PDB file of C-alpha atoms in Angstrom:
ATOM      1  CA  MET L1219    -212.015 139.598 -98.016  1.00  0.00           C
ATOM      2  CA  PRO L1220    -212.932 139.963 -94.347  1.00  0.00           C
ATOM      3  CA  ARG L1221    -209.788 140.444 -91.786  1.00  0.00           C
ATOM      4  CA  GLN L1222    -210.206 137.476 -89.959  1.00  0.00           C
ATOM      5  CA  SER L1223    -211.711 133.838 -91.228  1.00  0.00           C
ATOM      6  CA  GLY L1224    -215.119 132.943 -90.104  1.00  0.00           C
ATOM      7  CA  LEU L1225    -216.664 136.635 -90.054  1.00  0.00           C
ATOM      8  CA  VAL L1226    -217.976 136.548 -93.356  1.00  0.00           C
ATOM      9  CA  ASP L1227    -219.842 133.104 -94.641  1.00  0.00           C
ATOM     10  CA  VAL L1228    -217.820 133.627 -97.822  1.00  0.00           C
ATOM     11  CA  PRO L1229    -217.194 130.285 -99.998  1.00  0.00           C
ATOM     12  CA  GLY L1230    -213.753 129.277-101.370  1.00  0.00           C
ATOM     13  CA  VAL L1231    -212.157 125.967-103.122  1.00  0.00           C
ATOM     14  CA  VAL L1232    -208.919 125.197-102.660  1.00  0.00           C
ATOM     15  CA  GLU L1233    -207.580 123.563-105.757  1.00  0.00           C
ATOM     16  CA  MET L1234    -205.023 120.921-104.922  1.00  0.00           C
ATOM     17  CA  LEU L1235    -201.881 120.986-107.758  1.00  0.00           C
ATOM     18  CA  PRO L1236    -200.584 117.646-109.186  1.00  0.00           C
ATOM     19  CA  GLY L1237    -198.598 115.546-106.170  1.00  0.00           C
ATOM     20  CA  TYR L1238    -201.054 116.873-103.767  1.00  0.00           C
ATOM     21  CA  ASP L1239    -204.394 115.907-105.390  1.00  0.00           C
ATOM     22  CA  LYS L1240    -204.493 112.258-104.838  1.00  0.00           C
ATOM     23  CA  PRO L1241    -208.023 111.158-103.349  1.00  0.00           C
ATOM     24  CA  GLY L1242    -205.920 109.073-100.675  1.00  0.00           C
ATOM     25  CA  LEU L1243    -204.654 112.095 -98.925  1.00  0.00           C
ATOM     26  CA  PHE L1244    -207.941 113.311 -97.774  1.00  0.00           C
ATOM     27  CA  ASP L1245    -209.231 109.954 -96.531  1.00  0.00           C
ATOM     28  CA  GLY L1246    -210.902 110.699 -93.373  1.00  0.00           C
ATOM     29  CA  LEU L1247    -211.103 114.220 -93.700  1.00  0.00           C
ATOM     30  CA  GLU L1248    -214.836 114.328 -94.585  1.00  0.00           C
ATOM     31  CA  ALA L1249    -215.590 113.740 -90.989  1.00  0.00           C
ATOM     32  CA  PHE L1250    -214.087 116.845 -89.738  1.00  0.00           C
ATOM     33  CA  SER L1251    -216.253 119.956 -89.914  1.00  0.00           C
ATOM     34  CA  HIS L1252    -213.448 122.304 -89.833  1.00  0.00           C
ATOM     35  CA  ILE L1253    -210.074 122.653 -91.259  1.00  0.00           C
ATOM     36  CA  TRP L1254    -207.129 124.673 -90.910  1.00  0.00           C
ATOM     37  CA  LEU L1255    -205.563 126.211 -93.826  1.00  0.00           C
ATOM     38  CA  SER L1256    -201.623 127.393 -93.482  1.00  0.00           C
ATOM     39  CA  PHE L1257    -201.184 129.755 -96.550  1.00  0.00           C
ATOM     40  CA  VAL L1258    -198.607 132.561 -97.502  1.00  0.00           C
ATOM     41  CA  PHE L1259    -199.497 136.133 -97.833  1.00  0.00           C
ATOM     42  CA  HIS L1260    -198.075 136.198-101.065  1.00  0.00           C
ATOM     43  CA  GLN L1261    -199.038 140.044-101.996  1.00  0.00           C
ATOM     44  CA  SER L1262    -197.320 141.205 -99.061  1.00  0.00           C
ATOM     45  CA  VAL L1263    -194.219 139.344-100.028  1.00  0.00           C
ATOM     46  CA  GLU L1264    -192.368 142.063-101.898  1.00  0.00           C
ATOM     47  CA  GLN L1265    -193.295 144.681 -99.285  1.00  0.00           C
ATOM     48  CA  GLY L1266    -191.017 143.028 -96.700  1.00  0.00           C
ATOM     49  CA  TRP L1267    -192.069 142.766 -93.040  1.00  0.00           C
ATOM     50  CA  ARG L1268    -192.352 145.314 -90.305  1.00  0.00           C
ATOM     51  CA  GLU L1269    -191.655 144.887 -86.570  1.00  0.00           C
ATOM     52  CA  ARG L1270    -193.989 147.122 -85.578  1.00  0.00           C
ATOM     53  CA  VAL L1271    -197.628 147.206 -87.522  1.00  0.00           C
ATOM     54  CA  ARG L1272    -200.835 149.091 -86.748  1.00  0.00           C
ATOM     55  CA  PRO L1273    -203.572 146.929 -86.500  1.00  0.00           C
ATOM     56  CA  PRO L1274    -207.321 147.957 -87.790  1.00  0.00           C
ATOM     57  CA  ARG L1275    -208.786 147.086 -84.535  1.00  0.00           C
ATOM     58  CA  LEU L1276    -206.666 150.056 -82.548  1.00  0.00           C
ATOM     59  CA  GLY L1277    -208.380 152.722 -85.290  1.00  0.00           C
ATOM     60  CA  GLY L1278    -204.660 152.319 -87.420  1.00  0.00           C
ATOM     61  CA  ASN L1279    -203.014 154.726 -85.298  1.00  0.00           C
ATOM     62  CA  ARG L1280    -201.613 153.008 -82.050  1.00  0.00           C
ATOM     63  CA  ARG L1281    -198.592 150.476 -83.108  1.00  0.00           C
ATOM     64  CA  LYS L1282    -197.916 146.849 -81.688  1.00  0.00           C
ATOM     65  CA  GLY L1283    -195.133 144.200 -82.177  1.00  0.00           C
ATOM     66  CA  VAL L1284    -195.828 142.136 -85.362  1.00  0.00           C
ATOM     67  CA  PHE L1285    -195.994 138.766 -83.342  1.00  0.00           C
ATOM     68  CA  ALA L1286    -199.088 140.521 -81.285  1.00  0.00           C
ATOM     69  CA  THR L1287    -200.835 141.038 -84.524  1.00  0.00           C
ATOM     70  CA  ARG L1288    -202.148 139.035 -87.639  1.00  0.00           C
ATOM     71  CA  SER L1289    -200.566 141.195 -89.826  1.00  0.00           C
ATOM     72  CA  PRO L1290    -199.794 139.942 -93.489  1.00  0.00           C
ATOM     73  CA  PHE L1291    -196.320 141.839 -92.922  1.00  0.00           C
ATOM     74  CA  ARG L1292    -194.513 138.831 -91.219  1.00  0.00           C
ATOM     75  CA  PRO L1293    -191.057 137.766 -91.384  1.00  0.00           C
ATOM     76  CA  ASN L1294    -192.152 134.277 -93.061  1.00  0.00           C
ATOM     77  CA  HIS L1295    -195.472 135.843 -94.635  1.00  0.00           C
ATOM     78  CA  LEU L1296    -197.511 132.991 -93.590  1.00  0.00           C
ATOM     79  CA  GLY L1297    -200.891 133.147 -92.171  1.00  0.00           C
ATOM     80  CA  LEU L1298    -203.632 130.468 -90.558  1.00  0.00           C
ATOM     81  CA  SER L1299    -207.273 130.582 -90.665  1.00  0.00           C
ATOM     82  CA  VAL L1300    -209.745 127.940 -89.954  1.00  0.00           C
ATOM     83  CA  VAL L1301    -212.495 127.316 -92.033  1.00  0.00           C
ATOM     84  CA  ARG L1302    -215.540 125.238 -92.566  1.00  0.00           C
ATOM     85  CA  LEU L1303    -215.425 122.030 -94.780  1.00  0.00           C
ATOM     86  CA  GLU L1304    -218.443 121.699 -96.746  1.00  0.00           C
ATOM     87  CA  GLN L1305    -217.332 118.934 -99.743  1.00  0.00           C
ATOM     88  CA  ILE L1306    -214.553 117.257-100.906  1.00  0.00           C
ATOM     89  CA  GLN L1307    -214.767 117.473-104.604  1.00  0.00           C
ATOM     90  CA  VAL L1308    -212.947 114.502-106.549  1.00  0.00           C
ATOM     91  CA  GLU L1309    -213.887 114.720-110.279  1.00  0.00           C
ATOM     92  CA  GLU L1310    -211.334 113.667-113.253  1.00  0.00           C
ATOM     93  CA  GLY L1311    -208.372 112.822-110.776  1.00  0.00           C
ATOM     94  CA  ARG L1312    -208.489 116.577-109.398  1.00  0.00           C
ATOM     95  CA  VAL L1313    -209.478 117.050-105.693  1.00  0.00           C
ATOM     96  CA  ARG L1314    -211.092 120.683-104.617  1.00  0.00           C
ATOM     97  CA  LEU L1315    -212.267 121.372-101.116  1.00  0.00           C
ATOM     98  CA  HIS L1316    -215.240 123.742-100.864  1.00  0.00           C
ATOM     99  CA  VAL L1317    -214.786 125.932 -97.744  1.00  0.00           C
ATOM    100  CA  ARG L1318    -216.764 128.279 -96.156  1.00  0.00           C
ATOM    101  CA  GLY L1319    -215.822 131.391 -93.783  1.00  0.00           C
ATOM    102  CA  ALA L1320    -212.481 131.939 -95.750  1.00  0.00           C
ATOM    103  CA  ASP L1321    -210.418 135.079 -95.545  1.00  0.00           C
ATOM    104  CA  LEU L1322    -208.222 134.791 -98.574  1.00  0.00           C
ATOM    105  CA  LEU L1323    -207.582 136.824-101.563  1.00  0.00           C
ATOM    106  CA  ASP L1324    -207.995 134.859-105.069  1.00  0.00           C
ATOM    107  CA  GLY L1325    -205.099 132.396-106.077  1.00  0.00           C
ATOM    108  CA  THR L1326    -203.320 132.223-102.440  1.00  0.00           C
ATOM    109  CA  PRO L1327    -201.180 129.681-101.994  1.00  0.00           C
ATOM    110  CA  VAL L1328    -202.408 127.194 -99.448  1.00  0.00           C
ATOM    111  CA  VAL L1329    -199.276 125.441 -98.107  1.00  0.00           C
ATOM    112  CA  ASP L1330    -200.658 122.735 -95.755  1.00  0.00           C
ATOM    113  CA  ILE L1331    -204.068 121.543 -94.494  1.00  0.00           C
ATOM    114  CA  LYS L1332    -204.870 119.809 -91.049  1.00  0.00           C
ATOM    115  CA  PRO L1333    -208.284 118.811 -89.505  1.00  0.00           C
ATOM    116  CA  TYR L1334    -209.551 121.468 -86.753  1.00  0.00           C
ATOM    117  CA  LEU L1335    -209.422 119.282 -83.387  1.00  0.00           C
ATOM    118  CA  PRO L1336    -212.550 121.046 -80.804  1.00  0.00           C
ATOM    119  CA  TYR L1337    -210.827 119.229 -77.911  1.00  0.00           C
ATOM    120  CA  VAL L1338    -207.400 120.990 -78.360  1.00  0.00           C
ATOM    121  CA  ASP L1339    -208.371 124.100 -80.509  1.00  0.00           C
ATOM    122  CA  ALA L1340    -211.117 125.516 -78.853  1.00  0.00           C
ATOM    123  CA  ILE L1341    -209.944 127.109 -75.196  1.00  0.00           C
ATOM    124  CA  PRO L1342    -213.142 128.551 -73.602  1.00  0.00           C
ATOM    125  CA  ASP L1343    -211.001 130.696 -71.138  1.00  0.00           C
ATOM    126  CA  ALA L1344    -208.663 132.064 -73.695  1.00  0.00           C
ATOM    127  CA  THR L1345    -208.387 135.890 -73.890  1.00  0.00           C
ATOM    128  CA  GLY L1346    -208.105 138.224 -76.495  1.00  0.00           C
ATOM    129  CA  GLY L1347    -205.750 141.233 -75.706  1.00  0.00           C
ATOM    130  CA  PHE L1348    -206.694 144.165 -77.622  1.00  0.00           C
ATOM    131  CA  ALA L1349    -209.231 142.660 -79.557  1.00  0.00           C
ATOM    132  CA  PRO L1350    -211.304 140.530 -76.871  1.00  0.00           C
ATOM    133  CA  HIS L1351    -214.329 140.474 -79.481  1.00  0.00           C
ATOM    134  CA  ALA L1352    -215.385 140.146 -82.708  1.00  0.00           C
ATOM    135  CA  PRO L1353    -215.647 143.667 -84.620  1.00  0.00           C
ATOM    136  CA  ALA L1354    -219.160 144.859 -84.654  1.00  0.00           C
ATOM    137  CA  THR L1355    -220.940 145.965 -87.468  1.00  0.00           C
ATOM    138  CA  SER L1356    -220.819 149.703 -87.955  1.00  0.00           C
ATOM    139  CA  LEU L1357    -222.771 150.389 -90.793  1.00  0.00           C
ATOM    140  CA  GLN L1358    -225.862 150.120 -92.578  1.00  0.00           C
ATOM    141  CA  ALA L1359    -225.998 148.416 -96.073  1.00  0.00           C
ATOM    142  CA  VAL L1360    -228.313 150.191 -98.418  1.00  0.00           C
ATOM    143  CA  PHE L1361    -228.343 149.101-102.478  1.00  0.00           C
ATOM    144  CA  SER L1362    -228.846 151.757-105.104  1.00  0.00           C
ATOM    145  CA  ASP L1363    -231.471 150.997-107.738  1.00  0.00           C
ATOM    146  CA  ARG L1364    -228.695 150.446-109.852  1.00  0.00           C
ATOM    147  CA  ALA L1365    -227.155 147.695-107.699  1.00  0.00           C
ATOM    148  CA  ARG L1366    -230.755 146.005-106.926  1.00  0.00           C
ATOM    149  CA  GLY L1367    -231.458 145.949-110.477  1.00  0.00           C
ATOM    150  CA  GLN L1368    -227.951 144.351-111.294  1.00  0.00           C
ATOM    151  CA  LEU L1369    -228.291 142.069-108.573  1.00  0.00           C
ATOM    152  CA  ARG L1370    -231.572 140.742-110.061  1.00  0.00           C
ATOM    153  CA  VAL L1371    -229.840 139.470-113.033  1.00  0.00           C
ATOM    154  CA  LEU L1372    -226.994 137.610-111.750  1.00  0.00           C
ATOM    155  CA  PRO L1373    -226.853 134.119-111.201  1.00  0.00           C
ATOM    156  CA  GLY L1374    -226.496 133.835-107.184  1.00  0.00           C
ATOM    157  CA  GLY L1375    -227.625 137.624-107.180  1.00  0.00           C
ATOM    158  CA  ASP L1376    -229.157 136.832-103.459  1.00  0.00           C
ATOM    159  CA  GLU L1377    -226.240 134.977-102.316  1.00  0.00           C
ATOM    160  CA  LEU L1378    -224.017 137.836-103.329  1.00  0.00           C
ATOM    161  CA  GLN L1379    -226.126 140.549-102.041  1.00  0.00           C
ATOM    162  CA  MET L1380    -225.642 138.762 -98.525  1.00  0.00           C
ATOM    163  CA  LEU L1381    -221.970 138.773 -98.855  1.00  0.00           C
ATOM    164  CA  ILE L1382    -221.779 142.350 -99.571  1.00  0.00           C
ATOM    165  CA  GLU L1383    -224.082 143.061 -96.753  1.00  0.00           C
ATOM    166  CA  GLN L1384    -222.303 141.489 -94.528  1.00  0.00           C
ATOM    167  CA  LEU L1385    -218.624 142.672 -95.859  1.00  0.00           C
ATOM    168  CA  VAL L1386    -219.797 146.556 -95.852  1.00  0.00           C
ATOM    169  CA  THR L1387    -221.462 146.629 -92.625  1.00  0.00           C
ATOM    170  CA  LEU L1388    -218.337 145.526 -90.796  1.00  0.00           C
ATOM    171  CA  ASP L1389    -216.773 148.594 -92.524  1.00  0.00           C
ATOM    172  CA  PRO L1390    -213.507 147.356 -94.620  1.00  0.00           C
ATOM    173  CA  ARG L1391    -212.244 150.910 -95.103  1.00  0.00           C
ATOM    174  CA  PRO L1392    -208.479 151.544 -94.297  1.00  0.00           C
ATOM    175  CA  ALA L1393    -208.922 153.195 -90.221  1.00  0.00           C
ATOM    176  CA  TYR L1394    -207.130 156.216 -91.388  1.00  0.00           C
ATOM    177  CA  ARG L1395    -209.797 157.099 -94.038  1.00  0.00           C
ATOM    178  CA  LYS L1396    -213.258 156.647 -91.729  1.00  0.00           C
ATOM    179  CA  GLU L1397    -213.751 160.592 -91.223  1.00  0.00           C
ATOM    180  CA  GLY L1398    -214.423 162.913 -93.698  1.00  0.00           C
ATOM    181  CA  ASP L1399    -214.850 160.766 -96.720  1.00  0.00           C
ATOM    182  CA  GLU L1400    -218.667 161.051 -97.663  1.00  0.00           C
ATOM    183  CA  LYS L1401    -217.679 161.739-101.291  1.00  0.00           C
ATOM    184  CA  ARG L1402    -214.831 158.614-101.801  1.00  0.00           C
ATOM    185  CA  VAL L1403    -216.323 155.598-103.788  1.00  0.00           C
ATOM    186  CA  TYR L1404    -214.745 152.582-102.779  1.00  0.00           C
ATOM    187  CA  GLY L1405    -214.239 149.791-104.318  1.00  0.00           C
ATOM    188  CA  MET L1406    -213.837 145.669-103.601  1.00  0.00           C
ATOM    189  CA  ARG L1407    -213.370 142.749-106.013  1.00  0.00           C
ATOM    190  CA  LEU L1408    -215.747 139.812-104.940  1.00  0.00           C
ATOM    191  CA  ALA L1409    -216.668 136.769-106.833  1.00  0.00           C
ATOM    192  CA  GLY L1410    -215.402 138.186-109.964  1.00  0.00           C
ATOM    193  CA  TYR L1411    -217.203 141.240-109.686  1.00  0.00           C
ATOM    194  CA  ASN L1412    -216.067 144.791-108.878  1.00  0.00           C
ATOM    195  CA  VAL L1413    -218.250 146.163-106.024  1.00  0.00           C
ATOM    196  CA  ARG L1414    -218.629 150.037-105.751  1.00  0.00           C
ATOM    197  CA  TRP L1415    -219.816 151.546-102.405  1.00  0.00           C
ATOM    198  CA  GLN L1416    -220.123 155.134-100.352  1.00  0.00           C
ATOM    199  CA  VAL L1417    -220.631 156.029 -96.907  1.00  0.00           C
ATOM    200  CA  SER L1418    -222.076 158.649 -95.412  1.00  0.00           C
ATOM    201  CA  ASP L1419    -223.926 158.699 -91.798  1.00  0.00           C
ATOM    202  CA  LYS L1420    -223.253 155.106 -90.822  1.00  0.00           C
ATOM    203  CA  ARG L1421    -225.186 154.203 -94.126  1.00  0.00           C
ATOM    204  CA  ALA L1422    -223.024 152.079 -96.903  1.00  0.00           C
ATOM    205  CA  THR L1423    -224.796 152.757-100.362  1.00  0.00           C
ATOM    206  CA  VAL L1424    -223.875 149.916-102.886  1.00  0.00           C
ATOM    207  CA  LEU L1425    -223.569 152.008-106.094  1.00  0.00           C
ATOM    208  CA  SER L1426    -223.035 149.171-108.600  1.00  0.00           C
ATOM    209  CA  ILE L1427    -221.751 145.575-108.987  1.00  0.00           C
ATOM    210  CA  GLU L1428    -219.415 145.858-112.030  1.00  0.00           C
ATOM    211  CA  THR L1429    -217.930 143.537-114.600  1.00  0.00           C
ATOM    212  CA  ASN L1430    -215.509 143.623-117.726  1.00  0.00           C
ATOM    213  CA  ASP L1431    -218.320 143.204-119.894  1.00  0.00           C
ATOM    214  CA  PRO L1432    -219.186 146.562-121.642  1.00  0.00           C
ATOM    215  CA  SER L1433    -223.089 145.444-122.377  1.00  0.00           C
ATOM    216  CA  TRP L1434    -223.423 145.014-118.508  1.00  0.00           C
ATOM    217  CA  PRO L1435    -226.220 147.284-117.236  1.00  0.00           C
TER     218      PRO L1435
END
């Protein structure tokens, strides 16, 4: 997943559980282009929290106070992201919110939803501390013949390729592994697939898009 919401145009679906899936709860939300999602960093809960953390934007080797970062290792394990609202789907009494720009893992518990209000939420003269600008792309994404062949036979292969390119060019590797790891093969789960890739000379070569199907090419 991207390290911040909005960096990559990742699609997502927020599924409402019973008790919170009444269409009337969303009356009027369709008029807003973006929404805030308050969620739980559920895969970090068991690891506890840390008073000082190492932000990736500082190379992973400088510590900052946890409240000066967006680290998932927080006292309450709550996160906050703004995403673009594309559709409110009501089907057979169930409500799903289709969004873009998500930075959540599959299964992330969303605990609240609020509309994004540009006149108060967008502050043009705000300063960004040690992360004043969006991270620049640092790698060039290329695809092996095998990966291209797999994408050609996948439903939505063109969009999947675009998402892979956007994610890989931002270099999602841990900061402490970015030197001397030309032989290391990385993997990331995306849209139900395991994407494997390797970095050499500022080029990220996507090796394959794997599934659990033994007949997969």
